[in-house]
PDB file of C-alpha atoms in Angstrom:
ATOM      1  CA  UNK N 241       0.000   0.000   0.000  1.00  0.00           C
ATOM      2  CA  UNK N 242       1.304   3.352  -0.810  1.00  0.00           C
ATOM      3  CA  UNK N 243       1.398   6.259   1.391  1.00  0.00           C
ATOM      4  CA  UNK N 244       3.773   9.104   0.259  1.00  0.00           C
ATOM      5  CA  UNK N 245       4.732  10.715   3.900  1.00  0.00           C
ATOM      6  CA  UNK N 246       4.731  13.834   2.416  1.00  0.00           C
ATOM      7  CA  UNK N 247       1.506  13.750   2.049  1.00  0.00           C
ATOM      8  CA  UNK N 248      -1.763  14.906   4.303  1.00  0.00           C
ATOM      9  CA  UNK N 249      -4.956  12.536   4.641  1.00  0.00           C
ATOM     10  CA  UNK N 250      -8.182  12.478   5.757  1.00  0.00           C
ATOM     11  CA  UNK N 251     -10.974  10.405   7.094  1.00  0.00           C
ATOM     12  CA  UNK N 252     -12.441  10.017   3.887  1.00  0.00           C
ATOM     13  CA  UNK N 253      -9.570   8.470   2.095  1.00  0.00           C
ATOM     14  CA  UNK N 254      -8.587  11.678  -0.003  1.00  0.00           C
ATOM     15  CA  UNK N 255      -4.969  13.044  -0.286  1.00  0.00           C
ATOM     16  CA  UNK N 256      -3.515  16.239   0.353  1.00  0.00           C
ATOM     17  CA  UNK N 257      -0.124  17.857  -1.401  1.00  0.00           C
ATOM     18  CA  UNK N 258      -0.293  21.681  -0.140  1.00  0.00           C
ATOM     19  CA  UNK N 259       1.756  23.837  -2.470  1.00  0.00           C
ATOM     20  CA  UNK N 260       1.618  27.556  -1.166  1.00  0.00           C
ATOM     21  CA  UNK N 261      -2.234  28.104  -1.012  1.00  0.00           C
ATOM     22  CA  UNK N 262      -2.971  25.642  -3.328  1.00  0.00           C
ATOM     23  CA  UNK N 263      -4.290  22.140  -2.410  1.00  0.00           C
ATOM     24  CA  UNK N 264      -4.192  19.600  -5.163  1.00  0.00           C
ATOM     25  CA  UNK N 265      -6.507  16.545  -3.922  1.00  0.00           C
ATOM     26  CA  UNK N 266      -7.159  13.392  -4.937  1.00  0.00           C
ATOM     27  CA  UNK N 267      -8.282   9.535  -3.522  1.00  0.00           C
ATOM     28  CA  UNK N 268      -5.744   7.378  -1.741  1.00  0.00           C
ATOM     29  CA  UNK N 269      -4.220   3.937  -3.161  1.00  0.00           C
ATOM     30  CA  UNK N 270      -6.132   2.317  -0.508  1.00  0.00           C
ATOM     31  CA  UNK N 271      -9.376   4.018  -1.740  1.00  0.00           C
ATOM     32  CA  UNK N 272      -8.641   3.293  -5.185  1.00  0.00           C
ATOM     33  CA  UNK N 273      -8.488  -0.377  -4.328  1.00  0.00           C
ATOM     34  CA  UNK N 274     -11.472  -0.074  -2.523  1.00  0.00           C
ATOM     35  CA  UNK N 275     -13.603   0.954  -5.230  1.00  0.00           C
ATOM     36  CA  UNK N 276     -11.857  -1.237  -7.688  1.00  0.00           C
ATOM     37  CA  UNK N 277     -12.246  -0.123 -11.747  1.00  0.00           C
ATOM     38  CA  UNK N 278     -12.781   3.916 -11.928  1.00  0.00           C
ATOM     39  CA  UNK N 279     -14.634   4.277 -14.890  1.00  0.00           C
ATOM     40  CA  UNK N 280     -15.782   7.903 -14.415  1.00  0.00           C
ATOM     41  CA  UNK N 281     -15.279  11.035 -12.363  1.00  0.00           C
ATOM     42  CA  UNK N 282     -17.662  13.913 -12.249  1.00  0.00           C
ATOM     43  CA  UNK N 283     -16.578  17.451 -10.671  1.00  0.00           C
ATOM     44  CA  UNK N 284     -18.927  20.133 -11.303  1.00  0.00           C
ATOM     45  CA  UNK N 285     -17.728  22.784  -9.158  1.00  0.00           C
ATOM     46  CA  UNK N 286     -14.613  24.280 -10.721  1.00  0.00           C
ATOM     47  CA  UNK N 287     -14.705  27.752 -10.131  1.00  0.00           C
ATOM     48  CA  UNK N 288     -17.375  27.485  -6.779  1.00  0.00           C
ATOM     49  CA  UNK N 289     -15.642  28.039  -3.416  1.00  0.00           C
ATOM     50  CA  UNK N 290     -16.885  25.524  -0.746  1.00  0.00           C
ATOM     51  CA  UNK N 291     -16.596  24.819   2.717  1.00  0.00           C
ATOM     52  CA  UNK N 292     -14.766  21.852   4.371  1.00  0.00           C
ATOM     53  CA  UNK N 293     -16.499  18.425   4.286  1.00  0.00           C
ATOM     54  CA  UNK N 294     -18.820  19.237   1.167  1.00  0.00           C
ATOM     55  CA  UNK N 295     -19.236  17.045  -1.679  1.00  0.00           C
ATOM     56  CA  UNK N 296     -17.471  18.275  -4.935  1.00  0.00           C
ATOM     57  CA  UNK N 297     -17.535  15.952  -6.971  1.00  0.00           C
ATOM     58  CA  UNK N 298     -18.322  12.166  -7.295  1.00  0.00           C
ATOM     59  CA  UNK N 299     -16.045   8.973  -8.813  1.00  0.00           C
ATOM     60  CA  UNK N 300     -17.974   5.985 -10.527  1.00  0.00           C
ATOM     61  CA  UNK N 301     -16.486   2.315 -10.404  1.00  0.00           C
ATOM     62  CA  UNK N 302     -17.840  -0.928 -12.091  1.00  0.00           C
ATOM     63  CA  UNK N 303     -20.021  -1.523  -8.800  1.00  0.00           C
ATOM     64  CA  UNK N 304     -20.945   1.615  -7.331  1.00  0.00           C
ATOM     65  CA  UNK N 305     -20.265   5.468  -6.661  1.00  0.00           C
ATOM     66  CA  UNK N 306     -18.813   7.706  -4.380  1.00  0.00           C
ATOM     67  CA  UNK N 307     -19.001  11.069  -3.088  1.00  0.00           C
ATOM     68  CA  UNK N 308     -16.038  13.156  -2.921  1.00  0.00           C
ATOM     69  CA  UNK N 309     -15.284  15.069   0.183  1.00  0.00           C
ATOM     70  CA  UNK N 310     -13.803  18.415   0.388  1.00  0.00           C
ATOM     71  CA  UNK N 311     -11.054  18.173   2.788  1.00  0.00           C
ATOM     72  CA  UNK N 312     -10.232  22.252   2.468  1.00  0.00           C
ATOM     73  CA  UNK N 313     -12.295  25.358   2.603  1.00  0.00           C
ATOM     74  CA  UNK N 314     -11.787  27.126  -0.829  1.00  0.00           C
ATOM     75  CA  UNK N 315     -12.377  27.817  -4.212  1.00  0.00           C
ATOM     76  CA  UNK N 316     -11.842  24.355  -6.711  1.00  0.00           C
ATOM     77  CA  UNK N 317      -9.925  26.238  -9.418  1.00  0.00           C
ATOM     78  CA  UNK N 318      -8.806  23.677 -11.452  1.00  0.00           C
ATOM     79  CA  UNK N 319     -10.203  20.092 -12.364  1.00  0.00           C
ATOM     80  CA  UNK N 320      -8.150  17.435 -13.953  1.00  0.00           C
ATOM     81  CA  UNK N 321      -9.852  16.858 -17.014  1.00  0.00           C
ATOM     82  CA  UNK N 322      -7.126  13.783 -18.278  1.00  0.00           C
ATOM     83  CA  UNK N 323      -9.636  12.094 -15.842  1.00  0.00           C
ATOM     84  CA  UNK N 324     -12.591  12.787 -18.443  1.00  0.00           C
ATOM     85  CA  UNK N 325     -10.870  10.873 -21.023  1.00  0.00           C
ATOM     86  CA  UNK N 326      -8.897   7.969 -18.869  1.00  0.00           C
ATOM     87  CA  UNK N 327     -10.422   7.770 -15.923  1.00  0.00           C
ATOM     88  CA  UNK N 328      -8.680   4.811 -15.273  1.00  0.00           C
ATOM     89  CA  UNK N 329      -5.066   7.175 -14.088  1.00  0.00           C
ATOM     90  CA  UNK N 330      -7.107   6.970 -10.118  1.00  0.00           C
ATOM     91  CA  UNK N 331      -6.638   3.802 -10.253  1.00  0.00           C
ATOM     92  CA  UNK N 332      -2.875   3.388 -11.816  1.00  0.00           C
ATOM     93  CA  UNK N 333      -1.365   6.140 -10.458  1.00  0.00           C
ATOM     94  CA  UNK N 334      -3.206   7.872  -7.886  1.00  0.00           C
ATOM     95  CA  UNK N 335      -1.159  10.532  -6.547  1.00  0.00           C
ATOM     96  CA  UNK N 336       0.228  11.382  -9.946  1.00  0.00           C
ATOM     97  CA  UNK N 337      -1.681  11.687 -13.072  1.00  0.00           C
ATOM     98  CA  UNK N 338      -4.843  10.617 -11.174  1.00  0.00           C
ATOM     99  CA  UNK N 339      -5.140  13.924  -9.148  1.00  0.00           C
ATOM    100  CA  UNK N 340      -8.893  15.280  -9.359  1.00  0.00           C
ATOM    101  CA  UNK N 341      -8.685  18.823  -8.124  1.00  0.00           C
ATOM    102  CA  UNK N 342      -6.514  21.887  -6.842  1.00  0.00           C
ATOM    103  CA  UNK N 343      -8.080  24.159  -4.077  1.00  0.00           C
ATOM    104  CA  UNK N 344      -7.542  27.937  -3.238  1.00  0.00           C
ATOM    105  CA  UNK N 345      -7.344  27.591   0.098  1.00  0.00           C
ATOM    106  CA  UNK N 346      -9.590  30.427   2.313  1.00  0.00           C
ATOM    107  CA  UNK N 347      -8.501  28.644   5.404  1.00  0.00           C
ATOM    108  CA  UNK N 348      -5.001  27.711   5.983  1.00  0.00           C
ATOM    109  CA  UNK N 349      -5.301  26.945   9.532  1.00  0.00           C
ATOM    110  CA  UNK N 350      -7.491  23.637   8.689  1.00  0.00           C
ATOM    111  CA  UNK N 351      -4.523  22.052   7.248  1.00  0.00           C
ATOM    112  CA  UNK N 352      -3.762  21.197  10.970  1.00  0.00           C
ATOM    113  CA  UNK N 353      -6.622  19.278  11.322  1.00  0.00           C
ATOM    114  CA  UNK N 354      -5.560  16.896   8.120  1.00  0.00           C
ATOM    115  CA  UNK N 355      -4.065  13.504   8.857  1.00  0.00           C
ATOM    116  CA  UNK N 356      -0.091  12.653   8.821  1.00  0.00           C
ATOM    117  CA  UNK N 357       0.824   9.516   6.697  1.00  0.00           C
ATOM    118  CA  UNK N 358       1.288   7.875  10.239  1.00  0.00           C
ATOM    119  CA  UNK N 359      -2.098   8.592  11.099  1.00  0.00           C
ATOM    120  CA  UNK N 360      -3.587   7.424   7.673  1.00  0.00           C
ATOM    121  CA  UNK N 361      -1.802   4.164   8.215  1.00  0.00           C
ATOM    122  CA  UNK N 362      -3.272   3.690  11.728  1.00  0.00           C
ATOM    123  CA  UNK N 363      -6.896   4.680  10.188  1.00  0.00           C
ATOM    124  CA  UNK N 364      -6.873   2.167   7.362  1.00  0.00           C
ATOM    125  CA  UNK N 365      -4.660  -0.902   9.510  1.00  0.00           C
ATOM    126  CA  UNK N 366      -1.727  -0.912   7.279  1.00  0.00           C
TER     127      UNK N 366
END
């Protein structure tokens, strides 16, 4: 299972790489795996600024679908549209080419509250 360290997580499996005030955000291996076969992902909020914990977008495997959880406060300024064409890149490389969105953060301070690769590892038993 990979977990880059440099990384921040959260509860609901998505990644964090913070980059100045810019998030980029996408689903761990271990959700990935999870889901099994991506075969689409839908965000419809590039350009709408959002709080913590809302749904931005959603990603569609074989057997079901899943809401995706903003883990920043911000604006989504840019969506990953590779994704539209191979949506398969979440599932082969998902903290590379499968990335799904970069955030404007409004609220730096909630960084804090994001998940070391430590803790990720302890939430998921790896």
């Amino acid at each position: 299972m990979n977990i880059p360290s440099e990384l921040k997580y959260t509860k609901d499996h998505e990644w964090v790489k913070i980059d100045g005030d810019i998030a980029t955000v996408g689903i761990t291996d271990f959700a990935q795996s999870e889901l099994g076969d991506i075969v689409y992902v839908e965000v419809e909020t590039v350009d709408e600024t959002l709080d913590k914990e809302e749904v931005f977008g959603t990603v569609e495997a074989v057997k079901t679908v899943s809401d995706l959880f903003l883990p920043l406060s911000g604006e989504i300024v840019e969506f990953n549209e590779a994704l539209e064409d191979e949506p398969e890149k979440v599932n082969s490389d998902p903290y590379g080419d499968g990335w799904m969105v970069k955030i404007k953060m409004s609220e730096a301070s909630e960084v804090d509250d994001l998940m070391s690769a430590d803790d990720y590892k302890a939430l998921i038993g790896a």
